CSV table of C-alpha atoms and ligand atoms in Angstrom, one decimal:
chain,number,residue,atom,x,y,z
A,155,UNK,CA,3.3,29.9,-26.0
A,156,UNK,CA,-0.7,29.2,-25.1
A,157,UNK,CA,-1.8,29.3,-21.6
A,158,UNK,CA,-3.5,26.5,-20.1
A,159,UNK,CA,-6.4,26.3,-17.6
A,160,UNK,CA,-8.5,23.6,-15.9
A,161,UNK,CA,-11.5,23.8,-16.6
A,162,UNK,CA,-13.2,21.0,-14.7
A,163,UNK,CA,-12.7,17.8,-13.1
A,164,UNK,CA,-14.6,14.8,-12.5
A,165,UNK,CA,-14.0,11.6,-10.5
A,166,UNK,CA,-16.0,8.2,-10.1
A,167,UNK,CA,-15.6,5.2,-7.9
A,168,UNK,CA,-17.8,1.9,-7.6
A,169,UNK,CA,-20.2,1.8,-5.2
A,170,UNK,CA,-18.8,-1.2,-3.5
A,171,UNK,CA,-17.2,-0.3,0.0
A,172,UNK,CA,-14.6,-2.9,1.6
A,173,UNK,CA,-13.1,-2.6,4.6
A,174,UNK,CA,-10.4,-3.9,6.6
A,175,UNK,CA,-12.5,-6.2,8.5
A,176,UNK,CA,-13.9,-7.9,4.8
A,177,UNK,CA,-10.2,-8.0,4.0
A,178,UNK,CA,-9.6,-10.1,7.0
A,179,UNK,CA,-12.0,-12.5,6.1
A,180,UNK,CA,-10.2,-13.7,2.9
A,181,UNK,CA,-6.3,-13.1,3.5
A,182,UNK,CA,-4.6,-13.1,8.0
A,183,UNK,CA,-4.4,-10.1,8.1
A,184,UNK,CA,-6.5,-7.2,10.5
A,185,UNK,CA,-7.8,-3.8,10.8
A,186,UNK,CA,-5.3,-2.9,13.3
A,187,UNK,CA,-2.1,-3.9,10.8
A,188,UNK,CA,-3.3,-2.1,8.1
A,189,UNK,CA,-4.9,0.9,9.4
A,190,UNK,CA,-1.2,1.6,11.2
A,191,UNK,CA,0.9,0.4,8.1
A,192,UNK,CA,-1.2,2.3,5.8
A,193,UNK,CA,-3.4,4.1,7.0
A,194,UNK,CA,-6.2,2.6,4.5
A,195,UNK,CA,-9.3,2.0,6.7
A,196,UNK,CA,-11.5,0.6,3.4
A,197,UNK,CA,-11.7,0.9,-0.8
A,198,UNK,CA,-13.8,1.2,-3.1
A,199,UNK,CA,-14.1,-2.7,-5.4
A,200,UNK,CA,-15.4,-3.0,-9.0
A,201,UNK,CA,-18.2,-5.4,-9.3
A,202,UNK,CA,-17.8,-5.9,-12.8
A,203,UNK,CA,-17.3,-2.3,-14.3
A,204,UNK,CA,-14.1,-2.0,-16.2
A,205,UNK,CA,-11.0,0.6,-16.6
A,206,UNK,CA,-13.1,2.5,-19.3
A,207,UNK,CA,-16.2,2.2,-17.7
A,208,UNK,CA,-15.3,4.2,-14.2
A,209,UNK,CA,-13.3,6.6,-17.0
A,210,UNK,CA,-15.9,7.1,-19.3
A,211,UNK,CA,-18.0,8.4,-15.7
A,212,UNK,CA,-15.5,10.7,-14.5
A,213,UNK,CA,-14.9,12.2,-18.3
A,214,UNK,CA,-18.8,12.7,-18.2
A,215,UNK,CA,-18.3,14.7,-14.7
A,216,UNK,CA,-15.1,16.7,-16.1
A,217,UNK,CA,-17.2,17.7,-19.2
A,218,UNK,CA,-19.7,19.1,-17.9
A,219,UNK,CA,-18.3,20.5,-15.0
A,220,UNK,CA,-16.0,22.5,-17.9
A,221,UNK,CA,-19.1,23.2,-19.9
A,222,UNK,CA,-18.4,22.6,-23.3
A,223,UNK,CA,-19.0,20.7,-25.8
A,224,UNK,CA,-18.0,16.8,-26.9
A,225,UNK,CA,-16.9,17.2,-30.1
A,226,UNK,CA,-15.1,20.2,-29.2
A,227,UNK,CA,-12.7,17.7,-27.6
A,228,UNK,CA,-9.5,17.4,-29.6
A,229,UNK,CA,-7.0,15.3,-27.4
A,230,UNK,CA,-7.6,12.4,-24.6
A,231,UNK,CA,-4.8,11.5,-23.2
A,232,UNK,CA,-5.9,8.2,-20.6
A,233,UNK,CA,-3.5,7.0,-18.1
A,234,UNK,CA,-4.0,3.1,-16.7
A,235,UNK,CA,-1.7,0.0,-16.5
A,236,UNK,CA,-4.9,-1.9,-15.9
A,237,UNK,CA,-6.3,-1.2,-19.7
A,238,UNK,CA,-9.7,-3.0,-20.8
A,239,UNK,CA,-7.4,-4.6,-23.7
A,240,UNK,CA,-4.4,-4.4,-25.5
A,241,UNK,CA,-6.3,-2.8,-28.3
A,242,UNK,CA,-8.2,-0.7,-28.6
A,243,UNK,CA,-6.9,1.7,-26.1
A,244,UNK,CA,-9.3,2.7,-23.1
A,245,UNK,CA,-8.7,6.5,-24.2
A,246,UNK,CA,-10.3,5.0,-28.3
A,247,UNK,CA,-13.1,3.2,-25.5
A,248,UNK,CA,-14.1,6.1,-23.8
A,249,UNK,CA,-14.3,8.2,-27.4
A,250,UNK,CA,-16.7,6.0,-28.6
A,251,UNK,CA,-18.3,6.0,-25.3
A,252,UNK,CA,-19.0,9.6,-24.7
A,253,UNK,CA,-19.0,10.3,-28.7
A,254,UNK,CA,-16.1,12.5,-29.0
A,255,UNK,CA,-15.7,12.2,-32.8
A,256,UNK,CA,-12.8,14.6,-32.7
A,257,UNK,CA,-10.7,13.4,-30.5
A,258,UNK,CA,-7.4,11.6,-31.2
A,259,UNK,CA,-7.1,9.1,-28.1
A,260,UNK,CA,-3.9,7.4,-26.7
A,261,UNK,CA,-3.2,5.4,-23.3
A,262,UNK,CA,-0.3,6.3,-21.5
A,263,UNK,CA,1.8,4.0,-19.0
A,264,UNK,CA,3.0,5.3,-15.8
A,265,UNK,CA,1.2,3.6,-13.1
A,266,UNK,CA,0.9,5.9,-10.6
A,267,UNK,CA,3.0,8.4,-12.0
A,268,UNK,CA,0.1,8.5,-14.9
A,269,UNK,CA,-2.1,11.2,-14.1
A,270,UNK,CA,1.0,13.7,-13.5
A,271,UNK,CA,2.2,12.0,-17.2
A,272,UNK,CA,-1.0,12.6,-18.8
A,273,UNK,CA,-1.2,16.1,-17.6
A,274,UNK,CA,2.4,16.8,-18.6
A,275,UNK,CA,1.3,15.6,-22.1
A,276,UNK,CA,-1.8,17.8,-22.6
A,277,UNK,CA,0.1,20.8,-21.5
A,278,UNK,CA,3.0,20.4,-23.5
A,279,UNK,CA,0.1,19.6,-26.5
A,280,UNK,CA,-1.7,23.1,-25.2
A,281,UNK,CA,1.0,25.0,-25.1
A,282,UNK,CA,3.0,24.0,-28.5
A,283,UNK,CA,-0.7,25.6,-30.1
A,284,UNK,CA,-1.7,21.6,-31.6
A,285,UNK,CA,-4.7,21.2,-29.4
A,286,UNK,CA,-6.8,23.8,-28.0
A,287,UNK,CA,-9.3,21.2,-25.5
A,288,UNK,CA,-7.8,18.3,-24.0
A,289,UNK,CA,-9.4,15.6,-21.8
A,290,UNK,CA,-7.0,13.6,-19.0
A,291,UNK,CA,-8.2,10.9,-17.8
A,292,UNK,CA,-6.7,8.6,-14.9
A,293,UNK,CA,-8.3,5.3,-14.2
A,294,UNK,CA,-7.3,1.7,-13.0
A,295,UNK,CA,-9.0,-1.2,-11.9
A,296,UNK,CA,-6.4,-2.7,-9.7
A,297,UNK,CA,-8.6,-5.4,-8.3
A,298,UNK,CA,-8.5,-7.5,-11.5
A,299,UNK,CA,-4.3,-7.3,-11.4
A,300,UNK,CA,-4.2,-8.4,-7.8
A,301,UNK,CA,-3.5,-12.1,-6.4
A,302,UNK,CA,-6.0,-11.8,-3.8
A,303,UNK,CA,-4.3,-14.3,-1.5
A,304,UNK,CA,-1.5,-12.1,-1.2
A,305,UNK,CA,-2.1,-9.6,2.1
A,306,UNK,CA,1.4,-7.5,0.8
A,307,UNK,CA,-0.4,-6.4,-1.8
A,308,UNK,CA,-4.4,-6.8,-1.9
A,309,UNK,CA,-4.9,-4.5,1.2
A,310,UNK,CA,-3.3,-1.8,-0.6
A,311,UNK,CA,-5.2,-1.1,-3.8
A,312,UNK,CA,-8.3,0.2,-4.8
A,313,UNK,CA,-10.3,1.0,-8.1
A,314,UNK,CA,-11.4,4.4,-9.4
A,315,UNK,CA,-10.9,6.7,-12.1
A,316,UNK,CA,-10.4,10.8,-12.6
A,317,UNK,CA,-10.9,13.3,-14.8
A,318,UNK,CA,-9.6,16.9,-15.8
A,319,UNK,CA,-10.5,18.9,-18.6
A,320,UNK,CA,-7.9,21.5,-20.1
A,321,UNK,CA,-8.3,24.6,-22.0
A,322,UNK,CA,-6.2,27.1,-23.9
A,323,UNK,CA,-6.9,30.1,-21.9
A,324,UNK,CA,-6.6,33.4,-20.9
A,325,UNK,CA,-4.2,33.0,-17.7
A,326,UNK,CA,-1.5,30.2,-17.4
A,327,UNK,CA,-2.7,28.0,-14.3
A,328,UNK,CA,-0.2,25.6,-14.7
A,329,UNK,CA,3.3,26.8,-13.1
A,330,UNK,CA,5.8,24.0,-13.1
A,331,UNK,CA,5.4,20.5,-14.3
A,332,UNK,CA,8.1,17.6,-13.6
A,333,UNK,CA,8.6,14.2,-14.3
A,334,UNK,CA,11.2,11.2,-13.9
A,335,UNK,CA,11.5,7.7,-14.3
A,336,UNK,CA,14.1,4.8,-13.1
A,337,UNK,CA,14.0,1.6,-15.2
A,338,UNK,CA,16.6,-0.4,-13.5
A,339,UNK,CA,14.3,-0.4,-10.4
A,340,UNK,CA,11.4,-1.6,-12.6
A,341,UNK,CA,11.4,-5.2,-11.3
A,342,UNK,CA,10.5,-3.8,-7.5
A,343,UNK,CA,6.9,-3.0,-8.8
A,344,UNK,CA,5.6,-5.0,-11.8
A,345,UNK,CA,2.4,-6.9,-13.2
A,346,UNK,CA,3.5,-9.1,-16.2
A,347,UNK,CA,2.0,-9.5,-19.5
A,348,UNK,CA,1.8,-12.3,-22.2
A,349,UNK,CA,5.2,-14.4,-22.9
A,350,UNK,CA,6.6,-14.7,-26.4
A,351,UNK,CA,4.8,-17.3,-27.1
A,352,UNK,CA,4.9,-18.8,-31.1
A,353,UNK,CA,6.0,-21.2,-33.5
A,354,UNK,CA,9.6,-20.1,-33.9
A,355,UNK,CA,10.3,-20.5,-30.2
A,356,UNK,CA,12.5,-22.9,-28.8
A,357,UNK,CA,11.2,-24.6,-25.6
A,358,UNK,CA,8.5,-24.6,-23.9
A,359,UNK,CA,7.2,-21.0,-22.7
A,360,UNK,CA,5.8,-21.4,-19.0
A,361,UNK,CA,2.1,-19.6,-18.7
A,362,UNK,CA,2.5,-15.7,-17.2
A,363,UNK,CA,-0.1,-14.4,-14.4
A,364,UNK,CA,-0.9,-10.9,-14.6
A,365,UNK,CA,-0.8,-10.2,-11.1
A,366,UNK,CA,1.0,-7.8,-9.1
A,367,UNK,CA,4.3,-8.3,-7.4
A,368,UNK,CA,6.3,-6.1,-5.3
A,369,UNK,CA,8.8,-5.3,-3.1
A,370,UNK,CA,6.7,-2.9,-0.7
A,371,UNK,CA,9.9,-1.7,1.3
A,372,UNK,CA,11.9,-0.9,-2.1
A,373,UNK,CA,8.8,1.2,-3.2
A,374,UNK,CA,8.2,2.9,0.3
A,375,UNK,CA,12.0,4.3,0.3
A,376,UNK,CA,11.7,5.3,-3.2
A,377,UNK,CA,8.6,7.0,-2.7
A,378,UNK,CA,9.7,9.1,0.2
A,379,UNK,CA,12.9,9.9,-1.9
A,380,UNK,CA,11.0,11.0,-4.9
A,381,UNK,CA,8.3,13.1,-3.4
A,382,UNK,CA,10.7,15.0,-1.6
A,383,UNK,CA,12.8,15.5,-4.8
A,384,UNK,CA,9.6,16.0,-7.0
A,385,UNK,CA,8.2,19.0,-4.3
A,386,UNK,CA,11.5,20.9,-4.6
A,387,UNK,CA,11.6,21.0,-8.4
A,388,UNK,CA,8.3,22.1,-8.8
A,389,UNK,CA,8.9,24.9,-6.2
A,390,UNK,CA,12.6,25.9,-7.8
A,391,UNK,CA,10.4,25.7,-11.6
A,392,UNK,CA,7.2,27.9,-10.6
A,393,UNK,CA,9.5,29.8,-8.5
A,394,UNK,CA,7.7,29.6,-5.7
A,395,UNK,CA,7.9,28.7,-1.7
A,396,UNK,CA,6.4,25.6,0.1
A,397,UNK,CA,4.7,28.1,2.0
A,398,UNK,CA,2.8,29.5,-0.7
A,399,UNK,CA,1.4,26.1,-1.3
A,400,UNK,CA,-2.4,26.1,0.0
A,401,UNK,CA,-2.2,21.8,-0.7
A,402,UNK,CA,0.1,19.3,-1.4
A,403,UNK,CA,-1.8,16.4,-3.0
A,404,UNK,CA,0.5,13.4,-2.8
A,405,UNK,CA,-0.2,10.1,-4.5
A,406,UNK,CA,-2.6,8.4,-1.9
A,407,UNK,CA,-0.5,5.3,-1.3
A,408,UNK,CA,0.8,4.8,2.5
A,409,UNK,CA,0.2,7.8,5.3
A,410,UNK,CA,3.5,6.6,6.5
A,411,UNK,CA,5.1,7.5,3.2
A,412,UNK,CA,3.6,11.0,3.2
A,413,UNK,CA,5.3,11.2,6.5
A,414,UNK,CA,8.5,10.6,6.1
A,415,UNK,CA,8.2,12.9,3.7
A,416,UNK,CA,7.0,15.5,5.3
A,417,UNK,CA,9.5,15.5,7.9
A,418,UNK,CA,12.5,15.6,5.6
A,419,UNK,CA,9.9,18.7,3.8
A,420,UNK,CA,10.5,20.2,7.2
A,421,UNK,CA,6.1,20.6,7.0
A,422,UNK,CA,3.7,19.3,9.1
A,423,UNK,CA,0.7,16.7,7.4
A,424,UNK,CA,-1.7,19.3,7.9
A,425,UNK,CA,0.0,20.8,4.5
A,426,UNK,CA,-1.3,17.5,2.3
A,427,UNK,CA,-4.5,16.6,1.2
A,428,UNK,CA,-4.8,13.0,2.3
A,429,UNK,CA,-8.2,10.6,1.8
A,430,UNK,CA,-6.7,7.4,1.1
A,431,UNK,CA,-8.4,6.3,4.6
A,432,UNK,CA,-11.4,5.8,2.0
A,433,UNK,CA,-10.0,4.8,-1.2
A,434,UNK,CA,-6.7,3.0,-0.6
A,435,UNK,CA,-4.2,3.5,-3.3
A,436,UNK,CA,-6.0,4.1,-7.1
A,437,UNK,CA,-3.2,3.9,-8.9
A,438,UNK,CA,-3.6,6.4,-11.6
A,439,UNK,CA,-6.5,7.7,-10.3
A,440,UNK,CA,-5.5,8.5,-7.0
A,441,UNK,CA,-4.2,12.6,-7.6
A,442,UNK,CA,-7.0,13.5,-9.7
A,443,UNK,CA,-9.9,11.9,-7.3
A,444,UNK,CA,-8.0,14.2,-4.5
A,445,UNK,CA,-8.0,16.5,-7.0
A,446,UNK,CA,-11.4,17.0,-7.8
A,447,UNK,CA,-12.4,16.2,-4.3
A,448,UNK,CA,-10.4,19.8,-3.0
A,449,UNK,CA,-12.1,21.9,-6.0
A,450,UNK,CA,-15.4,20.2,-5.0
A,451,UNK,CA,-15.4,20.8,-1.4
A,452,UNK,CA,-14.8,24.4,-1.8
A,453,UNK,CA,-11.4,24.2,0.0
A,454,UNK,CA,-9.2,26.3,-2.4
A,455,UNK,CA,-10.2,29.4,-3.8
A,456,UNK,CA,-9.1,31.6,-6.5
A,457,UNK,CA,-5.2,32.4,-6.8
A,458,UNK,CA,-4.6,29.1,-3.9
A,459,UNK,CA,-1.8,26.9,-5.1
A,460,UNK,CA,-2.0,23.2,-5.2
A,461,UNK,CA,1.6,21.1,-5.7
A,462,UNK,CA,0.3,17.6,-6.7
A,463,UNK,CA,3.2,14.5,-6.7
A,464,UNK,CA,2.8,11.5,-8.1
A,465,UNK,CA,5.2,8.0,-8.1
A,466,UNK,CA,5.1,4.3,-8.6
A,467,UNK,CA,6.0,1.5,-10.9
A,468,UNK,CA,8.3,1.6,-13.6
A,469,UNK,CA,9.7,3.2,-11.5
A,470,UNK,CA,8.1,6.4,-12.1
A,471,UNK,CA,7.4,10.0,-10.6
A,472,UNK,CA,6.5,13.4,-11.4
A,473,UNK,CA,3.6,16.3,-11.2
A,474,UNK,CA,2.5,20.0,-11.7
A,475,UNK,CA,2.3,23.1,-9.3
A,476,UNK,CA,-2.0,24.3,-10.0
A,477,UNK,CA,-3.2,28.2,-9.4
A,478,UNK,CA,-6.4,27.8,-8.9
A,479,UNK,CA,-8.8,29.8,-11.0
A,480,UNK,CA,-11.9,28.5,-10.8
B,177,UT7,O1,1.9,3.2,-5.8
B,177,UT7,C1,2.9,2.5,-5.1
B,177,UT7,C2,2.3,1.2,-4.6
B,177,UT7,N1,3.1,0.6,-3.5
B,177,UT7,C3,3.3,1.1,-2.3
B,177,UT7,O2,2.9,2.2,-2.0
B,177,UT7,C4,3.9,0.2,-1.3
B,177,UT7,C5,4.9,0.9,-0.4
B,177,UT7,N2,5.2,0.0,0.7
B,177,UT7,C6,4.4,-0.1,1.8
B,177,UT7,O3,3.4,0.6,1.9
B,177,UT7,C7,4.8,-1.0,2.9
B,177,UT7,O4,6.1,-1.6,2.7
B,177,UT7,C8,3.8,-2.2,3.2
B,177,UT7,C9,2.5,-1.6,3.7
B,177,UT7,C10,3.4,-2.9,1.9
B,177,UT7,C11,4.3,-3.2,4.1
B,177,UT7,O5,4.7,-2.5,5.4
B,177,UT7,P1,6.1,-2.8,6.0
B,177,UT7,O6,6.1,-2.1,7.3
B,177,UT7,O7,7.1,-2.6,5.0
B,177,UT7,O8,5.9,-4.4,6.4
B,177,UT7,P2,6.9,-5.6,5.8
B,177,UT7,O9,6.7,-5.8,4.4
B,177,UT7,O10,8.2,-5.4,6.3
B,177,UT7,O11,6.2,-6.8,6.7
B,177,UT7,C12,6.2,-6.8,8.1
B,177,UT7,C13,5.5,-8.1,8.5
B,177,UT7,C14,5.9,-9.3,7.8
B,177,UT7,O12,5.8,-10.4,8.7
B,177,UT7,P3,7.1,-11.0,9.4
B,177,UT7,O13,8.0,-11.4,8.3
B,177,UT7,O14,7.7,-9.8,10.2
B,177,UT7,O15,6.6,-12.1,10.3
B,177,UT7,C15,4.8,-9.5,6.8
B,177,UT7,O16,4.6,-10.9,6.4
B,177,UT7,O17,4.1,-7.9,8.2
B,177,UT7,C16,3.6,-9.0,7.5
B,177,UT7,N3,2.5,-8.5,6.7
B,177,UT7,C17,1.2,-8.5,7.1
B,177,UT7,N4,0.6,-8.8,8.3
B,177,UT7,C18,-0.7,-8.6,8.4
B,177,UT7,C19,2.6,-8.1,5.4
B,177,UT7,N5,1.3,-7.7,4.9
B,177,UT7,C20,0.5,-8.0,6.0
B,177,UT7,C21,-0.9,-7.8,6.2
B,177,UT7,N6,-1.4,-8.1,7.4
B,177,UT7,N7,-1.7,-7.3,5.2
């Protein structure tokens, strides 16, 4: 079996800041609720760039920050529920974009949950020998899903994509991966897409919106439940104690989720890695921009293990146990 390492990472984010106060102009809402709800003080909003544009930046970072060359790339796996269009695929967009000629290029749908898919995907790929140099990508651009009159919802998200390059290498950084879904709770998170619509069709078919709905309590409970779960299998997989974990990056969705969870963890929050204060919930994105944000603030160091969990709709969890290397 190969060995797979990172290689580098890369994130991006629009430029445009919003914070609780702008939020309060547009929906009733106020700093105070959300900041204690959520813990989200502001986000980053696109002004116009799209899922494969903020992608296409943080594959640019990842690449270089790996060192290697474009067409070297064999594999982008891209995970987003919020793609440009339903063909091509974002993952095709970005090929074209950053000229990775051999590349084959899928999107892969697991909301949140995506980046941990994604990675799960290129290692499985890495390690079965098909592809030496594989490019993850997890990006979403929530804003343009979102009814922005609802204050459930719009305060949460935020848009923003991440990168991270992996190689077939010399020493196996990757020591447990884990994932798990639950359909019949699909309809507690979900963002429709076109109706059956055609000639053959009896009736009249109602028009769909594509915005997000959700049942935010459903979603907090599962998401304590699963990252709890998700933390123990990757420790029982890698074989390894929650003490031996330098980080825990969590999907950055609610501080109160990561709570909860941490108490039934037994671990104080001083264990996670925690910046959705500035981003708010990316979706997709959301583990890899933590991601790249430890490795680029020189917080772990060679042989340090990160434990990064991911969950959300579909209903949909999972992640990987990191030793750093870099
Ligand atoms: O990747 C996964 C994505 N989803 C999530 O992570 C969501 C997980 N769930 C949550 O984070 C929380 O359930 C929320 C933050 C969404 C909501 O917090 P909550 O403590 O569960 O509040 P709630 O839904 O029970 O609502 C409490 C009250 C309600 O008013 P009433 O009925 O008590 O009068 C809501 O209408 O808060 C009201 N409310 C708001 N008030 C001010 C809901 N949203 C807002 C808001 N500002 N933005």
């Amino acid at each position: 079996m190969n060995k797979v390492e990172i290689t580098g990472t890369g994130s991006y984010v629009p430029p445009k800041i919003v914070d609780n106060n702008d939020l309060s102009l547009i929906v009733d809402t106020s700093d105070e609720w959300i900041t204690s709800r959520t813990g989200i003080k502001e986000r980053r909003i696109s002004q116009g760039e799209d899922t494969s544009d903020m992608a296409t930046k943080a594959a640019i970072e990842a690449i270089k920050d790996a060192k290697i060359s474009v067409e070297d790339i064999e594999l982008i796996v891209l995970a987003t529920v919020t793609p440009d269009s339903f063909m091509p695929s974002t993952a095709c967009i970005v090929q074209k974009n950053i000229k990775a000629v051999n590349a084959t290029c899928f999107d892969v749908s697991a909301a949140c949950s995506g980046f941990a898919y994604a990675m799960d995907i290129a290692v499985q790929f890495i390690r079965a020998g098909r592809f030496k140099n594989v490019l993850v990508i997890g990006a979403d651009t929530f804003s343009k899903i979102l009814d922005w009159k609802d204050r459930s919802t719009c305060i949460l998200f935020g848009d923003g994509a991440s990168a991270a390059f992996l190689q077939s290498g010399e020493e196996d950084q990757i020591l447990s991966t884990y994932t798990g879904s639950d359909g019949s709770k699909g309809d507690s998170l979900t963002c429709p897409a076109v109706a059956v619509n055609n000639p053959y069709v009896d009736g009249v078919t109602g028009t769909i919106k594509s915005v997000v709905g959700m049942e935010g309590r459903e979603i907090f409970k599962f998401g304590v439940k699963v990252l709890e779960k998700s933390v123990k299998a990757l420790l029982q997989q890698a074989d390894c104690t929650l003490e031996e974990i330098k980080y825990i990056i969590p999907h950055q969705a609610n501080y109160r989720i990561i709570e909860c969870a941490a108490k039934k963890l037994g671990i104080g929050m001083d264990r996670f890695y925690i910046n959705l204060d500035s981003y708010g919930n990316t979706s997709a994105a959301s583990i890899g921009i933590a991601l790249d944000e430890v490795r680029k603030k020189n917080l772990v160091k060679k042989g340090d293990k990160i434990l990064i969990v991911g969950f959300g709709g579909g209903l949909t969890y999972g992640g990987f146990i990191l030793k750093v290397n870099l």
